[in-house]
Amino acid sequence: MFETPILFLVFNRPSATRVVFNQLRECRPMHLYIAADAPRPEIAGEFKLCEEVKKIISEVDWPCKVHHLFREQHLGCKLAVSGGINWFFETVEAGIILEDDCMPSLSFFTFCATMLTKYSSYPNVFHITGNNFQQGIPRGLSSYYFSKYAHIWGWATWRRAWNQYHLQLTNWSQYSKSADFKKWFTSKKEFSFWSKKFNTYHQNPDINNYWSLQWQYACWYHDAWTITPQKNLVTNIGIGSGTNTTIYLKHLIIPAEPLLAPYTTPTEKTLNLEADSYTFKHVFLYKGTIQSRIKYHIGRFRKKLNV
C-alpha cells in the first residue's frame, strides 16, 4: 500500500482517465482525492463524458479512503484545478497531484514520496516534478537535480508551499523591476519572455485560464526550487493530433521510465543552469518544425473550407 496522498484531477476524458486510473490501481494509494469539474451545458455530449469519467473513478477496488469534490457548475481549468489543489491541502500536509492526461511510471510515486519526506523542512524547495525534458542528456551524476522550472505533468508539493499560491500575481509591479526577479534569468531573451508572460496575465487575469503560471511565479517570488528526476517519470497522453498545441508540445511526449531507489543526492545544492537553459530553449521557445507548422495551417485552412 502507498501512504502518500494523491489528488487526481479529472473532467471529460474517459479514455485518458481510464489509463491513468489503472496505474493508480497498480500503485494502490491509501488516500485518494478526486476532484472533477462539471460539464458545460452548451457542449453537446459533455455531460455523458463526465458521467463516464465518474463511473471509472468509482471503481476503486483496493483498501483506500476516497474523497470526492464534484463541482455542480463548470469552473474551467484555472478555478477547477487551483480550487481542487486548495481542497486537497485543506486536509493533507504533502501530496502528489496528477491530472487525467498524465500517465506516470510506478517509479514516479516512490520518487515523489521519498522527496516529499527528504525535503519537507527545506523552505527553498517548493516543487517535485515527474518530468524531464532533457532528451536523455544527463545533468550530473545524481538521481535528480535542482531546477528553477516547475513542470506540472505529474508533480508533488507541500501545504507550506501551496499556501503561497495566489491567482493574482503578488506585488508584480514591484517584483518585475527587482534584482530578485532578474536573477532567475541568464539572458535578456529569457527575462523578456517571462516578463511578458506575467505582465500579460497581470493586466488581464479574468480572460486568461492559466493556473500553473501563477504557481511558477510563486516559486520564484519565494526563491524556491524544483526537484527534477534524471529520467522522465510521466508522459502526457492527452495531446491529440490536430490540436493547436500539438506542434508545440509533440516533442515533449517522452515515454515514462523507471528510476529506481535508492536515490543519490546532488553533491552541490545549486540550480543546474545548463539544464534550465536547455529547458527554456527546447520547451518554452520551441515552435515546432517549419514542416509541422505548414501542415498544421494547411489543415486549419482545409477545415474552414470543409475540404
PDB file of C-alpha atoms in Angstrom, residues 7-121:
ATOM      1  CA  LEU A   7      -5.008  14.140  -5.835  1.00  0.00           C
ATOM      2  CA  PHE A   8      -6.488  13.023  -9.176  1.00  0.00           C
ATOM      3  CA  LEU A   9      -7.931  15.893 -11.245  1.00  0.00           C
ATOM      4  CA  VAL A  10     -10.469  14.787 -13.861  1.00  0.00           C
ATOM      5  CA  PHE A  11     -13.002  16.275 -16.245  1.00  0.00           C
ATOM      6  CA  ASN A  12     -14.322  14.961 -19.575  1.00  0.00           C
ATOM      7  CA  ARG A  13     -11.758  12.490 -20.930  1.00  0.00           C
ATOM      8  CA  PRO A  14     -12.791   8.932 -20.055  1.00  0.00           C
ATOM      9  CA  SER A  15     -10.159   7.228 -22.233  1.00  0.00           C
ATOM     10  CA  ALA A  16      -7.233   9.064 -20.649  1.00  0.00           C
ATOM     11  CA  THR A  17      -8.822   8.806 -17.207  1.00  0.00           C
ATOM     12  CA  ARG A  18      -9.057   5.025 -17.578  1.00  0.00           C
ATOM     13  CA  VAL A  19      -5.363   4.686 -18.435  1.00  0.00           C
ATOM     14  CA  VAL A  20      -4.190   6.814 -15.509  1.00  0.00           C
ATOM     15  CA  PHE A  21      -6.704   5.251 -13.109  1.00  0.00           C
ATOM     16  CA  ASN A  22      -5.406   1.782 -13.964  1.00  0.00           C
ATOM     17  CA  GLN A  23      -1.922   2.954 -12.995  1.00  0.00           C
ATOM     18  CA  LEU A  24      -3.295   4.316  -9.728  1.00  0.00           C
ATOM     19  CA  ARG A  25      -4.785   0.875  -9.140  1.00  0.00           C
ATOM     20  CA  GLU A  26      -1.286  -0.584  -9.520  1.00  0.00           C
ATOM     21  CA  CYS A  27       0.052   1.953  -7.024  1.00  0.00           C
ATOM     22  CA  ARG A  28      -2.800   1.266  -4.545  1.00  0.00           C
ATOM     23  CA  PRO A  29      -2.781   4.568  -2.636  1.00  0.00           C
ATOM     24  CA  MET A  30      -4.342   4.507   0.816  1.00  0.00           C
ATOM     25  CA  HIS A  31      -5.675   8.063   0.403  1.00  0.00           C
ATOM     26  CA  LEU A  32      -7.109   9.162  -2.950  1.00  0.00           C
ATOM     27  CA  TYR A  33      -8.632  12.599  -3.504  1.00  0.00           C
ATOM     28  CA  ILE A  34     -10.635  13.064  -6.711  1.00  0.00           C
ATOM     29  CA  ALA A  35     -11.713  16.498  -7.957  1.00  0.00           C
ATOM     30  CA  ALA A  36     -13.934  16.761 -11.030  1.00  0.00           C
ATOM     31  CA  ASP A  37     -15.111  19.853 -12.881  1.00  0.00           C
ATOM     32  CA  ALA A  38     -18.739  19.928 -14.046  1.00  0.00           C
ATOM     33  CA  PRO A  39     -19.725  19.670 -17.723  1.00  0.00           C
ATOM     34  CA  ARG A  40     -20.520  22.747 -19.789  1.00  0.00           C
ATOM     35  CA  PRO A  41     -24.257  22.761 -20.584  1.00  0.00           C
ATOM     36  CA  GLU A  42     -23.657  24.263 -24.010  1.00  0.00           C
ATOM     37  CA  ILE A  43     -21.273  21.482 -25.113  1.00  0.00           C
ATOM     38  CA  ALA A  44     -23.240  18.618 -26.639  1.00  0.00           C
ATOM     39  CA  GLY A  45     -22.273  15.229 -25.245  1.00  0.00           C
ATOM     40  CA  GLU A  46     -20.042  16.539 -22.477  1.00  0.00           C
ATOM     41  CA  PHE A  47     -22.407  15.515 -19.678  1.00  0.00           C
ATOM     42  CA  LYS A  48     -22.195  11.904 -20.864  1.00  0.00           C
ATOM     43  CA  LEU A  49     -18.400  12.044 -20.999  1.00  0.00           C
ATOM     44  CA  CYS A  50     -18.218  13.420 -17.454  1.00  0.00           C
ATOM     45  CA  GLU A  51     -20.549  10.663 -16.252  1.00  0.00           C
ATOM     46  CA  GLU A  52     -18.301   8.062 -17.878  1.00  0.00           C
ATOM     47  CA  VAL A  53     -15.362   9.564 -16.002  1.00  0.00           C
ATOM     48  CA  LYS A  54     -17.258   9.370 -12.702  1.00  0.00           C
ATOM     49  CA  LYS A  55     -18.016   5.706 -13.356  1.00  0.00           C
ATOM     50  CA  ILE A  56     -14.338   4.946 -13.927  1.00  0.00           C
ATOM     51  CA  ILE A  57     -13.176   6.665 -10.753  1.00  0.00           C
ATOM     52  CA  SER A  58     -15.836   4.794  -8.742  1.00  0.00           C
ATOM     53  CA  GLU A  59     -14.039   1.501  -9.450  1.00  0.00           C
ATOM     54  CA  VAL A  60     -11.631   1.690  -6.519  1.00  0.00           C
ATOM     55  CA  ASP A  61     -11.206  -1.961  -5.533  1.00  0.00           C
ATOM     56  CA  TRP A  62      -8.335  -1.772  -3.059  1.00  0.00           C
ATOM     57  CA  PRO A  63      -8.268  -0.631   0.602  1.00  0.00           C
ATOM     58  CA  CYS A  64      -8.439   3.129   0.183  1.00  0.00           C
ATOM     59  CA  LYS A  65     -10.049   6.185   1.738  1.00  0.00           C
ATOM     60  CA  VAL A  66     -11.576   8.054  -1.205  1.00  0.00           C
ATOM     61  CA  HIS A  67     -12.535  11.743  -1.037  1.00  0.00           C
ATOM     62  CA  HIS A  68     -14.604  13.420  -3.767  1.00  0.00           C
ATOM     63  CA  LEU A  69     -15.050  17.004  -4.910  1.00  0.00           C
ATOM     64  CA  PHE A  70     -17.652  17.023  -7.687  1.00  0.00           C
ATOM     65  CA  ARG A  71     -18.380  20.534  -8.924  1.00  0.00           C
ATOM     66  CA  GLU A  72     -22.020  21.397  -9.582  1.00  0.00           C
ATOM     67  CA  GLN A  73     -21.177  24.165 -12.048  1.00  0.00           C
ATOM     68  CA  HIS A  74     -18.399  24.343 -14.616  1.00  0.00           C
ATOM     69  CA  LEU A  75     -15.426  26.364 -13.352  1.00  0.00           C
ATOM     70  CA  GLY A  76     -12.872  25.995 -16.130  1.00  0.00           C
ATOM     71  CA  CYS A  77      -9.235  24.978 -15.886  1.00  0.00           C
ATOM     72  CA  LYS A  78      -7.940  27.834 -13.720  1.00  0.00           C
ATOM     73  CA  LEU A  79     -10.521  27.638 -10.952  1.00  0.00           C
ATOM     74  CA  ALA A  80     -11.182  23.896 -11.097  1.00  0.00           C
ATOM     75  CA  VAL A  81      -7.530  22.888 -10.848  1.00  0.00           C
ATOM     76  CA  SER A  82      -6.370  25.523  -8.352  1.00  0.00           C
ATOM     77  CA  GLY A  83      -9.530  25.022  -6.293  1.00  0.00           C
ATOM     78  CA  GLY A  84      -9.034  21.268  -6.310  1.00  0.00           C
ATOM     79  CA  ILE A  85      -5.488  21.662  -5.035  1.00  0.00           C
ATOM     80  CA  ASN A  86      -6.697  24.106  -2.357  1.00  0.00           C
ATOM     81  CA  TRP A  87      -9.244  21.498  -1.242  1.00  0.00           C
ATOM     82  CA  PHE A  88      -6.557  18.789  -1.173  1.00  0.00           C
ATOM     83  CA  PHE A  89      -4.241  20.781   1.080  1.00  0.00           C
ATOM     84  CA  GLU A  90      -7.010  21.689   3.480  1.00  0.00           C
ATOM     85  CA  THR A  91      -6.597  18.104   4.698  1.00  0.00           C
ATOM     86  CA  VAL A  92      -3.088  16.888   3.858  1.00  0.00           C
ATOM     87  CA  GLU A  93       0.382  18.248   4.641  1.00  0.00           C
ATOM     88  CA  ALA A  94       2.030  16.899   1.499  1.00  0.00           C
ATOM     89  CA  GLY A  95       0.905  15.021  -1.567  1.00  0.00           C
ATOM     90  CA  ILE A  96       1.033  14.141  -5.249  1.00  0.00           C
ATOM     91  CA  ILE A  97      -1.032  15.864  -7.965  1.00  0.00           C
ATOM     92  CA  LEU A  98      -1.983  14.099 -11.205  1.00  0.00           C
ATOM     93  CA  GLU A  99      -4.229  15.358 -13.975  1.00  0.00           C
ATOM     94  CA  ASP A 100      -6.218  12.927 -16.089  1.00  0.00           C
ATOM     95  CA  ASP A 101      -3.776  13.043 -19.021  1.00  0.00           C
ATOM     96  CA  CYS A 102      -0.581  12.482 -17.034  1.00  0.00           C
ATOM     97  CA  MET A 103       0.471   8.832 -17.133  1.00  0.00           C
ATOM     98  CA  PRO A 104       3.167   8.074 -14.542  1.00  0.00           C
ATOM     99  CA  SER A 105       5.565   5.182 -14.230  1.00  0.00           C
ATOM    100  CA  LEU A 106       5.301   3.415 -10.888  1.00  0.00           C
ATOM    101  CA  SER A 107       8.709   4.893 -10.061  1.00  0.00           C
ATOM    102  CA  PHE A 108       7.095   8.337 -10.055  1.00  0.00           C
ATOM    103  CA  PHE A 109       5.125   7.592  -6.908  1.00  0.00           C
ATOM    104  CA  THR A 110       8.112   6.289  -4.963  1.00  0.00           C
ATOM    105  CA  PHE A 111      10.302   9.170  -6.116  1.00  0.00           C
ATOM    106  CA  CYS A 112       7.755  11.787  -5.043  1.00  0.00           C
ATOM    107  CA  ALA A 113       7.118  10.135  -1.689  1.00  0.00           C
ATOM    108  CA  THR A 114      10.843   9.952  -0.954  1.00  0.00           C
ATOM    109  CA  MET A 115      11.494  13.570  -1.944  1.00  0.00           C
ATOM    110  CA  LEU A 116       8.453  14.833  -0.010  1.00  0.00           C
ATOM    111  CA  THR A 117       9.902  13.306   3.136  1.00  0.00           C
ATOM    112  CA  LYS A 118      13.531  14.253   2.473  1.00  0.00           C
ATOM    113  CA  TYR A 119      12.852  17.923   1.662  1.00  0.00           C
ATOM    114  CA  SER A 120       9.844  18.570   3.893  1.00  0.00           C
ATOM    115  CA  SER A 121      11.765  21.071   6.029  1.00  0.00           C
TER     116      SER A 121
END
